[in-house]
Amino acid sequence: MTIVPFTDEHLDAAGELLAARQRRQREVEPLLPERFEDPAAARVEVEAAWREEGAAGVVAVRDGRVAAYLVAAPRHESWGRNVWVGLAGHAAEEPELVRDLYATAAADWMARGLNEHYVVAPATDRELLEAWYRLSFGQQQAQGIQAVPETVPPPSPGVEVREATEDDLDDLVELELVLPEHQGRSPVFGGGEIPSREEVRADWADGVRSPDEGILLAFHEGRAVGSLAIAPVERSGMHTSVSRPDGACILGFAATLPSVRGVGAGLALTHACFAWARAHGYGTIVVDYRTANLESSRFWPRRGFRPTFYRLYRAIP
Amino acid sequence: MRHREAEPLLAEGDATAELASLWSRTDASGTAVFRDGRMAGYLLGAPREDPLSGANVWVESAGHAADVAEDVRDLYAVAAARWVEEGRTRHWALVPATDDTLVDAWFRLGFGHQQAHAVREVSAEVEVSVPKGWSIGAPSLADFDDLFEIDFALPAHQRASPVFTEQPLPSRDDSRREWEATVADPDEQVFVGYRGETPLAAFSVVPSRLSRHYTGLMHVENACYLGFAATVPAARGSGIGVALTQSAIQWAAQAGYRAMVTDWRVTNLLSSRFWPARGFRPTFFRLYRAIP
C-alpha cells in the first residue's frame, strides 16, 4: 500500500468509494439520500470538496487501485487555524486505512500551521469512528434524522405552544441567547462570538415573515419559556451533500429557559414541530447538536432522532 | 471488580487508599453524584507537575467510577467548569479499556485516545524467530553511536504525524548518560538486535515497580515492564521487533515473572498495530481533551 497525493485522476475512484460508503450507511439509515449510491453522483460531491479553496488530499493505493481517499480544506477563521474533512471528504475499503491517510495529510496541515482538525464521519460505522478516536479525535457535533411522526401527543398541562408573530420578537431574542450562553459553559466550552441583539432580532424577524419557516413559542404560566425554528433542509449549511435527505425539514434551533426545564416545554415544542412538519408535507426531519451538551445530546435521541454523522475534533497540542 | 473480571491479571488493589492518595494531592478537586441517598459515582482530578503538559488536570486510574457510565458526563461537566475557571484547559483521563460504554461516554465529551496501557502473560515456551542475518545480544557502550540512533528513533517518530508529541529529542550527552546507567543497572534487561555487527533495535525490560504507571489500580502482580522498544527506520519491517519481543517474553518467564506490561501512543500507527498483534491486551486508555 502506498499513499500518494490526491489528483483529478482519482475523482472517479473516490466517487466509487464514497458511493459504497453511502450504500453501507443507507443499509443502517435508509432515510439518507439514495442518489449518492450512484458513483457519478458521489463523484460530484468529492469534486466539490476537492475544488474548495486550499483543498488538499491523499489516496491509499493498493494493488494498483485506490482503496481509500481523504480530501480536506480550511474553513472560516472562526473555526481557528483549521482544516476540515467534510461530509464527502473520506471513504475507505478498510477503516484502518484512514489512519495512514490522516498521518500523511496531517503532516502537511501542521506544516501550514493548521492545528485544529475537524472530520465529519458516518455515525453508523463504528469501526470507522474507532479509527478516528484512535487518532485522538473526540466527538463534537451530531447530526440526527427521523421520519416525521404521524401523530403527536398533546402538550403537558400548563404548557401552550403557538406560532410566533412579529409581536414576539423580544421574547425570541431573549430565548436565542440562552443556547450560546449554555454552550459556552462546561462541558461544551463552545467558542464563537455571540451575535448582537440587533442581528438576532433581524434574523428572527426574517424567520417569522418567511412563509416556509415555522417559528414556535412555548408559554408556561403566561410567559414565553421556549422557542423552536423549523425550515426546509435546504436552508442548512450543515445538512448538505450526502447527509441531505429529499423532502426533509430541519429543526434548526430550539431553546428553553433553564429555569423551566422539566415542565415539558421542550417536549411540547418538539411535538408541535413534528405536527408543523407533517402539516407542511415533510416526511423526514433532521437536527444537530453538540454531543458534549448534556441536555441536547440526551433530549434529541429520546425524541427519536438517530445519529447519522458525527463531527469529530482534534486540537494539537 | 468489573475491570478485573475482564482482565484478571490486574491486581486487586486498595481502592480506598488510592482515593485517599489522590484526594491529598495539591489542588485536587472532584465531584460526586448521589442517587436515592447514596453515592452513585465520583470523579477526582488533580494537576501533574509536568512542564510538557501545560496547565493540566489528570483523572488518574482510580479517579473515577460510576454505577451508570453516563453519569460520568455530569460529573465531568461540574468538575471541568472549575478546572477551566482555574485555567487548566488540558484534561487527561485514565479509563478502563475493557468498559466500552464508559470509554464512549468520554468520547462524547470531546475526548480522544492518546495512550494505551496493556498486559499479557509471559511464557518460557515461546519460540524466538530471529531473522536471517540478525542476532540478539546485550548492549555495548562501544556501539554508542548506533545506540544513540536507536534512542533517537522513538521520539523522532512520535514527534512526527500523526502523534505530534511534544516529547523533546535526546541530546547525545543525555543519551550516553542514559545508556551508561542502563548498562550498569542490574534491574534492567536490554535486548539489542544486531544486523551483522550493527545494533539497529533495542528493547528494555525492568520490574514494573520501577514504572510510575503501573501502580495502584494499574498494578499487575509479579510483572515486568517493557518500557522501551525502538527500531531504527531502516530496519523496520525486518522482523527483528517480533524476535526481540519473543526474546523478552521468554526471558521474563525464565526470570520468574508472570506477566509483562507495556504502553504505547495510540496515534503511533506502528506501535498501536504492533503490540496488540504481539498479544498485549489494553487495560487502561489514557484519553485527552484540549480546550482551545
Coordinates of C-alpha atoms in Angstrom, one line a residue:
Chain A
M1 CA 0.0 0.0 0.0
T2 CA 1.3 3.4 -0.9
I3 CA 0.0 6.9 -0.1
V4 CA 0.1 9.4 -2.9
P5 CA -1.3 13.0 -3.3
F6 CA -4.9 13.3 -4.5
T7 CA -5.2 14.5 -8.1
D8 CA -8.1 14.9 -10.6
E9 CA -7.4 11.4 -11.9
H10 CA -8.5 10.0 -8.5
L11 CA -12.0 11.5 -8.7
D12 CA -13.7 8.5 -10.3
A13 CA -12.3 6.1 -7.8
A14 CA -13.1 8.3 -4.9
G15 CA -16.7 8.6 -6.2
E16 CA -16.9 4.8 -6.2
L17 CA -15.6 4.6 -2.6
L18 CA -18.0 7.3 -1.4
A19 CA -20.9 5.6 -3.2
A20 CA -20.0 2.4 -1.5
R21 CA -19.8 4.2 1.9
Q22 CA -23.3 5.7 1.3
R23 CA -24.7 2.2 0.4
R24 CA -23.3 0.8 3.6
Q25 CA -24.7 3.7 5.6
R26 CA -28.1 3.5 4.0
E27 CA -28.4 -0.1 5.0
V28 CA -28.5 1.2 8.5
E29 CA -30.2 4.5 7.9
P30 CA -32.3 4.4 4.8
L31 CA -33.6 7.9 5.2
L32 CA -30.3 9.2 3.9
P33 CA -30.4 10.1 0.2
E34 CA -30.2 7.2 -2.2
R35 CA -28.9 9.1 -5.2
F36 CA -25.3 9.2 -3.8
E37 CA -25.2 5.4 -4.0
D38 CA -24.6 6.2 -7.7
P39 CA -20.8 6.7 -8.1
A40 CA -21.4 9.5 -10.6
A41 CA -23.4 11.5 -8.1
A42 CA -20.9 10.7 -5.3
R43 CA -18.1 11.9 -7.6
V44 CA -19.8 15.3 -7.9
E45 CA -19.6 15.6 -4.1
V46 CA -16.0 14.6 -3.9
E47 CA -15.1 17.0 -6.7
A48 CA -16.9 19.8 -4.9
A49 CA -14.8 19.1 -1.8
W50 CA -11.7 18.9 -3.9
R51 CA -12.4 22.2 -5.6
E52 CA -12.7 24.1 -2.3
E53 CA -10.2 26.8 -1.8
G54 CA -7.0 25.4 -0.2
A55 CA -8.1 21.8 -0.6
A56 CA -5.5 19.0 -0.4
G57 CA -5.9 15.3 -0.3
V58 CA -4.3 11.9 -0.3
V59 CA -5.2 8.5 -1.5
A60 CA -4.1 5.0 -0.5
V61 CA -3.2 2.8 -3.5
R62 CA -3.2 -1.0 -3.0
D63 CA -2.7 -3.5 -5.8
G64 CA -2.8 -0.7 -8.3
R65 CA -6.1 0.8 -7.3
V66 CA -7.5 3.4 -4.9
A67 CA -8.5 1.8 -1.6
A68 CA -9.2 5.0 0.3
Y69 CA -9.1 8.7 -0.1
L70 CA -9.1 11.8 2.1
V71 CA -9.7 15.4 1.0
A72 CA -9.7 18.4 3.3
A73 CA -9.8 22.2 3.2
P74 CA -9.7 25.0 5.7
R75 CA -12.9 26.9 6.5
H76 CA -13.6 30.3 8.0
E77 CA -11.1 31.5 10.6
S78 CA -13.8 31.5 13.3
W79 CA -13.0 27.7 13.4
G80 CA -9.5 28.5 14.4
R81 CA -6.4 27.5 12.4
N82 CA -8.5 24.8 11.0
V83 CA -8.8 22.1 8.3
W84 CA -12.0 20.1 7.6
V85 CA -12.6 16.7 6.2
G86 CA -16.2 17.3 5.2
L87 CA -19.2 15.0 4.6
A88 CA -17.8 13.7 1.3
G89 CA -14.2 14.1 2.4
H90 CA -13.2 10.5 3.0
A91 CA -14.1 6.9 2.4
A92 CA -12.1 3.7 2.7
E93 CA -12.4 0.0 1.9
E94 CA -11.0 -0.6 5.4
P95 CA -11.4 1.8 8.2
E96 CA -7.8 1.4 9.4
L97 CA -6.6 3.0 6.1
V98 CA -7.9 6.4 7.2
R99 CA -5.2 6.4 9.9
D100 CA -2.5 6.1 7.3
L101 CA -4.2 8.8 5.2
Y102 CA -4.5 11.2 8.1
A103 CA -0.9 10.6 9.1
T104 CA 0.3 11.9 5.7
A105 CA -2.3 14.6 5.3
A106 CA -1.9 16.0 8.9
A107 CA 1.9 16.4 8.4
D108 CA 1.1 18.8 5.6
W109 CA -1.6 20.6 7.6
M110 CA 0.6 21.1 10.6
A111 CA 3.4 22.4 8.3
R112 CA 0.8 25.0 7.2
G113 CA 0.1 25.9 10.8
L114 CA -3.4 24.3 10.8
N115 CA -3.6 22.6 14.1
E116 CA -7.4 22.3 14.6
H117 CA -8.7 19.3 12.7
Y118 CA -12.4 18.5 12.0
V119 CA -13.7 15.3 10.4
V120 CA -17.3 14.5 9.6
A121 CA -17.7 10.8 9.7
P122 CA -20.7 8.4 9.4
A123 CA -22.2 7.8 12.8
T124 CA -23.3 4.3 11.7
D125 CA -19.9 3.0 11.1
R126 CA -18.4 2.0 14.4
E127 CA -15.1 0.8 13.0
L128 CA -14.5 4.0 11.1
L129 CA -15.3 6.1 14.1
E130 CA -12.9 4.0 16.2
A131 CA -10.2 4.6 13.7
W132 CA -10.7 8.4 14.2
Y133 CA -10.9 8.0 18.0
R134 CA -7.5 6.2 17.8
L135 CA -6.2 9.3 16.1
S136 CA -7.1 11.2 19.2
F137 CA -10.3 12.7 17.8
G138 CA -13.3 13.2 20.1
Q139 CA -16.9 13.8 19.3
Q140 CA -18.1 17.4 18.9
Q141 CA -21.4 17.5 17.0
A142 CA -24.0 15.0 15.9
Q143 CA -26.5 15.2 13.0
G144 CA -29.7 13.3 13.6
I145 CA -32.6 12.1 11.5
Q146 CA -36.0 10.5 11.7
A147 CA -39.3 10.2 9.8
V148 CA -41.8 12.8 10.9
P149 CA -44.1 11.0 13.4
E150 CA -47.7 10.5 12.1
T151 CA -49.2 11.7 15.4
V152 CA -48.1 13.5 18.4
P153 CA -49.5 13.8 22.0
P154 CA -51.0 17.0 23.3
P155 CA -48.8 19.3 25.3
S156 CA -48.4 18.9 29.1
P157 CA -50.9 20.7 31.2
G158 CA -49.8 24.3 31.7
V159 CA -47.8 24.5 28.5
E160 CA -49.1 26.2 25.4
V161 CA -47.4 26.3 22.0
R162 CA -48.3 28.6 19.1
E163 CA -46.6 30.1 16.1
A164 CA -44.7 33.3 16.8
T165 CA -45.6 36.7 15.2
E166 CA -43.6 39.9 14.9
D167 CA -45.0 40.9 18.3
D168 CA -43.0 38.1 19.8
L169 CA -39.5 39.3 18.7
D170 CA -38.4 40.5 22.1
D171 CA -39.1 37.0 23.5
L172 CA -37.4 35.3 20.6
V173 CA -34.3 37.4 21.1
E174 CA -34.1 36.5 24.8
L175 CA -34.6 32.8 24.1
E176 CA -32.0 32.8 21.3
L177 CA -29.3 33.9 23.7
V178 CA -30.0 31.0 26.0
L179 CA -28.3 28.5 23.7
P180 CA -24.9 30.1 23.1
E181 CA -24.7 31.0 26.8
H182 CA -25.4 27.4 27.7
Q183 CA -22.9 26.1 25.2
G184 CA -20.2 28.4 26.3
R185 CA -20.2 26.7 29.6
S186 CA -18.9 23.3 30.8
P187 CA -18.7 20.7 29.4
V188 CA -19.2 22.1 25.9
F189 CA -16.9 25.1 26.2
G190 CA -18.1 26.2 22.8
G191 CA -16.3 29.2 21.5
G192 CA -17.5 31.7 18.9
E193 CA -18.9 35.1 19.1
I194 CA -22.4 35.7 20.5
P195 CA -24.3 37.7 17.9
S196 CA -25.6 41.1 18.8
R197 CA -29.2 41.5 19.8
E198 CA -29.8 43.5 16.7
E199 CA -28.5 40.8 14.5
V200 CA -30.6 38.2 16.3
R201 CA -33.7 40.3 16.1
A202 CA -33.3 40.8 12.4
D203 CA -32.8 37.0 11.8
W204 CA -36.0 36.2 13.8
A205 CA -37.9 38.9 12.0
D206 CA -37.0 37.2 8.7
G207 CA -38.0 33.9 10.0
V208 CA -41.4 35.0 11.3
R209 CA -42.1 36.6 7.9
S210 CA -40.9 33.7 5.9
P211 CA -43.8 31.5 4.6
D212 CA -41.8 28.3 4.7
E213 CA -40.4 28.6 8.2
G214 CA -42.1 27.6 11.4
I215 CA -41.2 29.7 14.4
L216 CA -42.8 28.2 17.5
L217 CA -43.1 29.6 21.0
A218 CA -43.9 27.7 24.2
F219 CA -45.6 29.5 27.1
H220 CA -45.8 28.5 30.7
E221 CA -47.7 30.5 33.3
G222 CA -48.3 33.2 30.7
R223 CA -44.6 33.7 29.9
A224 CA -42.6 32.7 26.8
V225 CA -40.2 30.0 28.0
G226 CA -39.1 28.2 24.9
S227 CA -38.7 28.6 21.2
L228 CA -38.1 26.4 18.1
A229 CA -37.4 27.1 14.5
I230 CA -38.1 24.7 11.6
A231 CA -37.3 25.2 8.0
P232 CA -36.6 23.4 4.7
V233 CA -33.4 21.4 5.0
E234 CA -32.1 23.4 2.0
R235 CA -31.5 26.3 4.4
S236 CA -29.0 24.3 6.4
G237 CA -25.2 24.7 5.8
M238 CA -24.5 21.5 7.8
H239 CA -27.1 19.0 6.4
T240 CA -25.8 19.1 2.9
S241 CA -24.4 16.7 0.3
V242 CA -24.6 13.0 1.3
S243 CA -26.4 13.9 4.6
R244 CA -29.3 15.9 3.0
P245 CA -32.4 13.8 2.6
D246 CA -35.0 14.7 -0.1
G247 CA -38.2 16.2 1.2
A248 CA -36.8 17.0 4.6
C249 CA -37.0 19.9 7.0
I250 CA -34.6 20.9 9.7
L251 CA -35.3 21.5 13.3
G252 CA -32.7 24.3 13.2
F253 CA -33.0 25.9 16.7
A254 CA -34.5 25.0 20.0
A255 CA -34.1 26.6 23.4
T256 CA -35.9 26.7 26.7
L257 CA -35.2 28.8 29.7
P258 CA -33.1 26.9 32.2
S259 CA -35.5 27.9 35.0
V260 CA -38.4 25.9 33.4
R261 CA -36.5 22.9 32.1
G262 CA -38.5 19.9 33.1
V263 CA -42.0 21.4 32.8
G264 CA -42.5 19.9 29.4
A265 CA -41.9 23.0 27.2
G266 CA -39.2 21.4 25.1
L267 CA -41.3 18.3 24.6
A268 CA -44.4 20.3 23.7
L269 CA -42.3 22.4 21.2
T270 CA -40.9 19.2 19.6
H271 CA -44.3 17.7 19.2
A272 CA -45.6 20.9 17.8
C273 CA -42.7 20.9 15.4
F274 CA -43.5 17.4 14.2
A275 CA -47.1 18.4 13.7
W276 CA -46.0 21.5 11.7
A277 CA -43.6 19.4 9.6
R278 CA -46.4 16.9 8.9
A279 CA -48.9 19.6 8.0
H280 CA -46.3 21.1 5.6
G281 CA -45.8 17.9 3.8
Y282 CA -42.4 16.8 5.2
G283 CA -41.7 13.1 5.6
T284 CA -38.2 13.5 7.2
I285 CA -36.8 15.8 9.8
V286 CA -33.2 16.4 10.8
V287 CA -31.5 18.1 13.7
D288 CA -28.0 18.6 15.0
Y289 CA -26.5 19.2 18.4
R290 CA -23.3 19.4 20.4
T291 CA -22.5 15.9 21.8
A292 CA -20.9 17.5 24.9
N293 CA -24.1 19.4 25.5
L294 CA -25.6 17.1 28.1
E295 CA -29.2 18.3 27.8
S296 CA -29.5 18.2 24.0
S297 CA -27.4 15.1 23.5
R298 CA -29.9 13.3 25.7
F299 CA -33.0 15.1 24.6
W300 CA -32.9 14.6 20.8
P301 CA -32.2 10.9 20.8
R302 CA -35.1 10.4 23.2
R303 CA -37.3 12.2 20.8
G304 CA -36.5 9.6 18.1
F305 CA -33.6 11.2 16.3
R306 CA -30.9 8.7 15.2
P307 CA -27.3 10.0 14.6
T308 CA -26.2 10.0 11.0
F309 CA -22.9 11.9 11.1
Y310 CA -20.6 12.9 13.9
R311 CA -18.3 15.9 13.6
L312 CA -15.0 14.9 15.3
Y313 CA -12.4 17.2 16.5
R314 CA -8.7 17.2 17.4
A315 CA -6.7 20.1 18.6
I316 CA -2.9 19.8 18.6
P317 CA -1.4 20.1 21.1
Chain B
M1 CA -14.1 -5.6 40.3
R2 CA -15.8 -5.2 36.9
H3 CA -12.4 -4.4 35.4
R4 CA -10.8 -7.5 37.0
E5 CA -13.5 -9.7 35.6
A6 CA -12.4 -8.6 32.1
E7 CA -8.7 -8.6 32.9
P8 CA -7.8 -10.9 35.9
L9 CA -4.1 -10.0 35.6
L10 CA -4.8 -6.6 37.2
A11 CA -4.1 -6.6 40.9
E12 CA -6.9 -6.4 43.4
G13 CA -5.6 -3.1 44.8
D14 CA -6.8 -1.0 47.7
A15 CA -9.3 1.4 46.2
T16 CA -9.8 3.4 49.4
A17 CA -6.0 4.0 49.8
E18 CA -5.8 5.1 46.2
L19 CA -8.6 7.6 46.6
A20 CA -7.1 9.0 49.8
S21 CA -3.8 9.5 48.0
L22 CA -5.5 11.2 45.1
W23 CA -7.5 13.4 47.3
S24 CA -4.4 14.6 49.2
R25 CA -2.7 15.8 46.1
T26 CA -2.2 19.5 45.7
D27 CA -5.1 21.3 44.0
A28 CA -7.1 18.1 43.8
S29 CA -10.8 18.6 43.2
G30 CA -13.8 16.5 42.4
T31 CA -17.4 15.8 42.2
A32 CA -19.8 13.1 43.3
V33 CA -23.3 12.1 42.1
F34 CA -25.9 10.8 44.5
R35 CA -29.0 8.8 43.7
D36 CA -31.6 7.6 46.2
G37 CA -29.4 8.9 49.0
R38 CA -26.2 7.0 48.1
M39 CA -23.1 7.9 46.1
A40 CA -23.5 6.5 42.6
G41 CA -20.4 7.9 41.1
Y42 CA -17.4 10.2 41.7
L43 CA -14.7 11.9 39.7
L44 CA -11.4 13.3 41.1
G45 CA -8.8 15.3 39.2
A46 CA -5.5 16.9 40.1
P47 CA -2.8 18.6 38.1
R48 CA 0.5 16.9 37.4
E49 CA 3.8 18.7 37.7
D50 CA 4.9 18.2 34.1
P51 CA 6.3 21.1 32.0
L52 CA 5.2 19.3 28.8
S53 CA 1.6 19.0 29.9
G54 CA 0.8 22.7 30.3
A55 CA -2.0 23.8 32.6
N56 CA -3.4 20.3 33.1
V57 CA -5.7 18.1 35.2
W58 CA -5.4 14.4 35.3
V59 CA -8.2 11.9 36.3
E60 CA -5.9 9.1 37.4
S61 CA -6.7 5.4 37.2
A62 CA -8.6 5.5 40.5
G63 CA -10.0 8.9 39.7
H64 CA -13.5 8.0 38.6
A65 CA -16.1 5.3 38.9
A66 CA -19.9 5.3 38.4
D67 CA -22.8 2.9 38.6
V68 CA -24.0 4.3 35.3
A69 CA -21.4 5.3 32.8
E70 CA -23.5 8.2 31.5
D71 CA -23.2 9.9 35.0
V72 CA -19.5 10.5 34.3
R73 CA -20.5 13.1 31.8
D74 CA -22.4 15.0 34.5
L75 CA -19.5 14.6 36.9
Y76 CA -17.1 15.9 34.3
A77 CA -19.4 18.9 33.5
V78 CA -19.3 20.1 37.0
A79 CA -15.6 19.3 37.7
A80 CA -14.4 20.8 34.4
A81 CA -16.1 24.1 35.0
R82 CA -13.8 24.6 37.9
W83 CA -10.7 23.3 36.1
V84 CA -11.2 25.7 33.1
E85 CA -12.0 28.5 35.5
E86 CA -8.6 27.8 37.1
G87 CA -7.0 28.0 33.6
R88 CA -6.4 24.2 33.4
T89 CA -7.5 23.5 29.9
R90 CA -5.7 20.3 29.1
H91 CA -7.6 17.3 30.5
W92 CA -6.4 13.7 30.8
A93 CA -8.4 10.7 32.0
L94 CA -7.2 7.1 32.6
V95 CA -10.2 4.9 31.8
P96 CA -10.6 1.1 32.0
A97 CA -10.1 -0.1 28.4
T98 CA -12.4 -3.0 28.9
D99 CA -15.5 -0.8 29.5
D100 CA -16.7 0.3 26.1
T101 CA -19.7 2.2 27.5
L102 CA -17.5 4.2 29.8
V103 CA -14.9 5.0 27.1
D104 CA -17.7 6.0 24.8
A105 CA -19.1 8.4 27.5
W106 CA -15.7 10.1 27.4
F107 CA -15.6 10.3 23.6
R108 CA -18.9 12.1 23.8
L109 CA -17.3 14.7 26.0
G110 CA -14.8 15.5 23.2
F111 CA -12.0 13.2 24.5
G112 CA -9.9 11.1 22.1
H113 CA -7.5 8.3 22.6
Q114 CA -3.9 9.1 23.4
Q115 CA -2.1 6.2 25.1
A116 CA -2.8 2.6 25.8
H117 CA -1.6 0.5 28.7
A118 CA -1.6 -3.2 28.2
V119 CA -0.7 -6.6 29.7
R120 CA 0.0 -10.1 28.6
E121 CA 1.2 -13.4 30.1
V122 CA 4.7 -14.5 29.6
S123 CA 5.9 -18.0 28.6
A124 CA 9.2 -19.7 28.5
E125 CA 7.9 -21.9 25.7
V126 CA 7.7 -19.0 23.2
E127 CA 9.7 -19.6 20.1
V128 CA 12.2 -16.9 19.2
S129 CA 12.4 -16.4 15.4
V130 CA 15.5 -14.3 14.7
P131 CA 15.5 -13.1 11.1
K132 CA 18.4 -14.2 8.9
G133 CA 21.5 -12.1 9.3
W134 CA 20.4 -10.8 12.7
S135 CA 21.4 -11.7 16.2
I136 CA 20.2 -10.7 19.7
G137 CA 22.6 -9.7 22.4
A138 CA 23.4 -7.2 25.1
P139 CA 24.3 -3.6 24.5
S140 CA 27.9 -2.4 24.4
L141 CA 28.9 1.2 25.0
A142 CA 31.5 0.7 22.3
D143 CA 28.5 0.9 19.9
F144 CA 27.2 4.1 21.4
D145 CA 26.8 5.9 18.1
D146 CA 24.4 3.2 16.9
L147 CA 22.7 3.1 20.3
F148 CA 22.1 6.8 20.1
E149 CA 20.4 6.4 16.7
I150 CA 18.1 3.8 18.3
D151 CA 17.5 6.1 21.3
F152 CA 16.7 8.9 18.9
A153 CA 14.3 6.9 16.7
L154 CA 11.3 6.7 19.0
P155 CA 10.9 10.4 20.0
A156 CA 11.7 11.4 16.4
H157 CA 8.9 9.1 15.2
Q158 CA 6.5 10.3 17.8
R159 CA 7.2 14.0 17.2
A160 CA 6.0 13.5 13.6
S161 CA 2.5 13.0 12.3
P162 CA 0.1 11.7 13.4
V163 CA 1.4 11.5 17.0
F164 CA 2.7 15.1 17.3
T165 CA 4.1 14.5 20.8
E166 CA 5.9 17.4 22.4
Q167 CA 8.5 14.9 23.9
P168 CA 11.9 16.5 23.3
L169 CA 14.6 14.8 21.2
P170 CA 17.5 13.4 23.3
S171 CA 20.9 15.0 23.1
R172 CA 24.0 12.8 22.6
D173 CA 25.2 13.6 26.1
D174 CA 21.8 12.7 27.7
S175 CA 21.6 9.6 25.7
R176 CA 25.2 8.5 26.6
R177 CA 24.4 9.0 30.3
E178 CA 21.2 7.0 29.9
W179 CA 23.0 4.1 28.2
E180 CA 25.8 4.1 30.8
A181 CA 23.2 3.9 33.6
T182 CA 21.3 1.2 31.7
V183 CA 24.3 -1.0 31.2
A184 CA 25.2 -0.7 34.8
D185 CA 21.7 -1.3 36.1
P186 CA 21.2 -4.9 37.4
D187 CA 17.4 -4.3 37.3
E188 CA 17.3 -3.5 33.6
Q189 CA 17.4 -6.2 30.9
V190 CA 18.2 -4.9 27.5
F191 CA 17.8 -6.9 24.3
V192 CA 19.7 -5.4 21.3
G193 CA 19.0 -6.5 17.7
Y194 CA 22.2 -6.7 15.7
R195 CA 22.3 -6.9 11.9
G196 CA 25.7 -8.2 11.4
E197 CA 27.7 -6.3 13.9
T198 CA 25.5 -3.2 13.9
P199 CA 22.9 -2.6 16.6
L200 CA 19.7 -1.4 15.0
A201 CA 17.0 -2.1 17.6
A202 CA 16.7 -2.3 21.3
F203 CA 14.1 -3.4 23.8
S204 CA 14.3 -2.8 27.6
V205 CA 12.6 -4.6 30.4
V206 CA 12.5 -3.6 34.1
P207 CA 10.5 -4.7 37.1
S208 CA 7.1 -3.0 36.8
R209 CA 7.6 -1.5 40.3
L210 CA 10.1 0.9 38.7
S211 CA 7.5 2.4 36.5
R212 CA 5.3 5.3 37.7
H213 CA 2.5 4.0 35.6
Y214 CA 1.9 0.5 36.9
T215 CA 0.9 1.3 40.5
G216 CA -2.4 1.4 42.2
L217 CA -5.3 0.0 40.1
M218 CA -2.9 -0.4 37.1
H219 CA -0.6 -2.7 39.1
V220 CA -0.1 -6.2 37.9
E221 CA 1.4 -8.7 40.4
N222 CA 4.8 -10.1 39.5
A223 CA 5.0 -8.3 36.2
C224 CA 7.9 -6.8 34.3
Y225 CA 7.6 -3.6 32.2
L226 CA 8.7 -3.5 28.6
G227 CA 9.4 0.2 28.9
F228 CA 11.4 1.0 25.8
A229 CA 11.3 -0.5 22.3
A230 CA 12.7 1.1 19.2
T231 CA 13.9 0.1 15.8
V232 CA 15.7 2.5 13.5
P233 CA 13.6 3.4 10.5
A234 CA 15.8 1.5 8.0
A235 CA 15.3 -1.8 9.9
R236 CA 11.5 -1.6 10.4
G237 CA 9.7 -4.5 8.8
S238 CA 12.7 -6.8 9.1
G239 CA 11.1 -8.9 11.8
I240 CA 13.7 -8.0 14.4
G241 CA 11.0 -6.3 16.6
V242 CA 9.0 -9.5 16.7
A243 CA 12.1 -11.5 17.6
L244 CA 13.0 -9.0 20.4
T245 CA 9.5 -9.3 21.8
Q246 CA 9.7 -13.1 21.8
S247 CA 13.1 -12.9 23.5
A248 CA 11.8 -10.5 26.1
I249 CA 8.8 -12.7 26.8
Q250 CA 10.9 -15.8 27.0
W251 CA 13.4 -14.2 29.3
A252 CA 10.7 -12.7 31.6
A253 CA 9.2 -16.2 32.1
Q254 CA 12.6 -17.7 32.8
A255 CA 13.3 -14.9 35.3
G256 CA 10.1 -15.8 37.2
Y257 CA 7.7 -13.1 36.0
R258 CA 4.1 -14.0 35.4
A259 CA 3.2 -11.1 33.1
M260 CA 4.6 -8.2 31.1
V261 CA 3.1 -4.7 30.8
T262 CA 3.8 -2.1 28.2
D263 CA 2.2 1.0 26.8
W264 CA 2.1 2.9 23.5
R265 CA 0.8 6.0 21.9
V266 CA -2.5 5.1 20.2
T267 CA -1.8 7.6 17.4
N268 CA 1.6 5.9 16.8
L269 CA 0.5 3.8 13.8
L270 CA 3.4 1.3 14.1
S271 CA 3.2 0.6 17.8
S272 CA -0.6 0.6 18.0
R273 CA -0.6 -2.2 15.4
F274 CA 2.5 -4.0 16.6
W275 CA 1.7 -4.5 20.3
P276 CA -1.9 -5.9 20.1
A277 CA -0.6 -8.3 17.4
R278 CA 2.0 -9.5 19.9
G279 CA -0.8 -10.4 22.4
F280 CA -0.9 -7.4 24.6
R281 CA -4.4 -6.6 25.8
P282 CA -5.3 -3.0 26.7
T283 CA -6.1 -2.4 30.4
F284 CA -6.4 1.4 30.5
F285 CA -6.7 4.0 27.9
R286 CA -5.4 7.5 28.5
L287 CA -7.9 9.9 26.9
Y288 CA -7.2 13.5 26.2
R289 CA -9.1 16.7 25.5
A290 CA -7.6 20.1 24.8
I291 CA -10.0 23.1 25.2
P292 CA -8.8 25.9 22.9

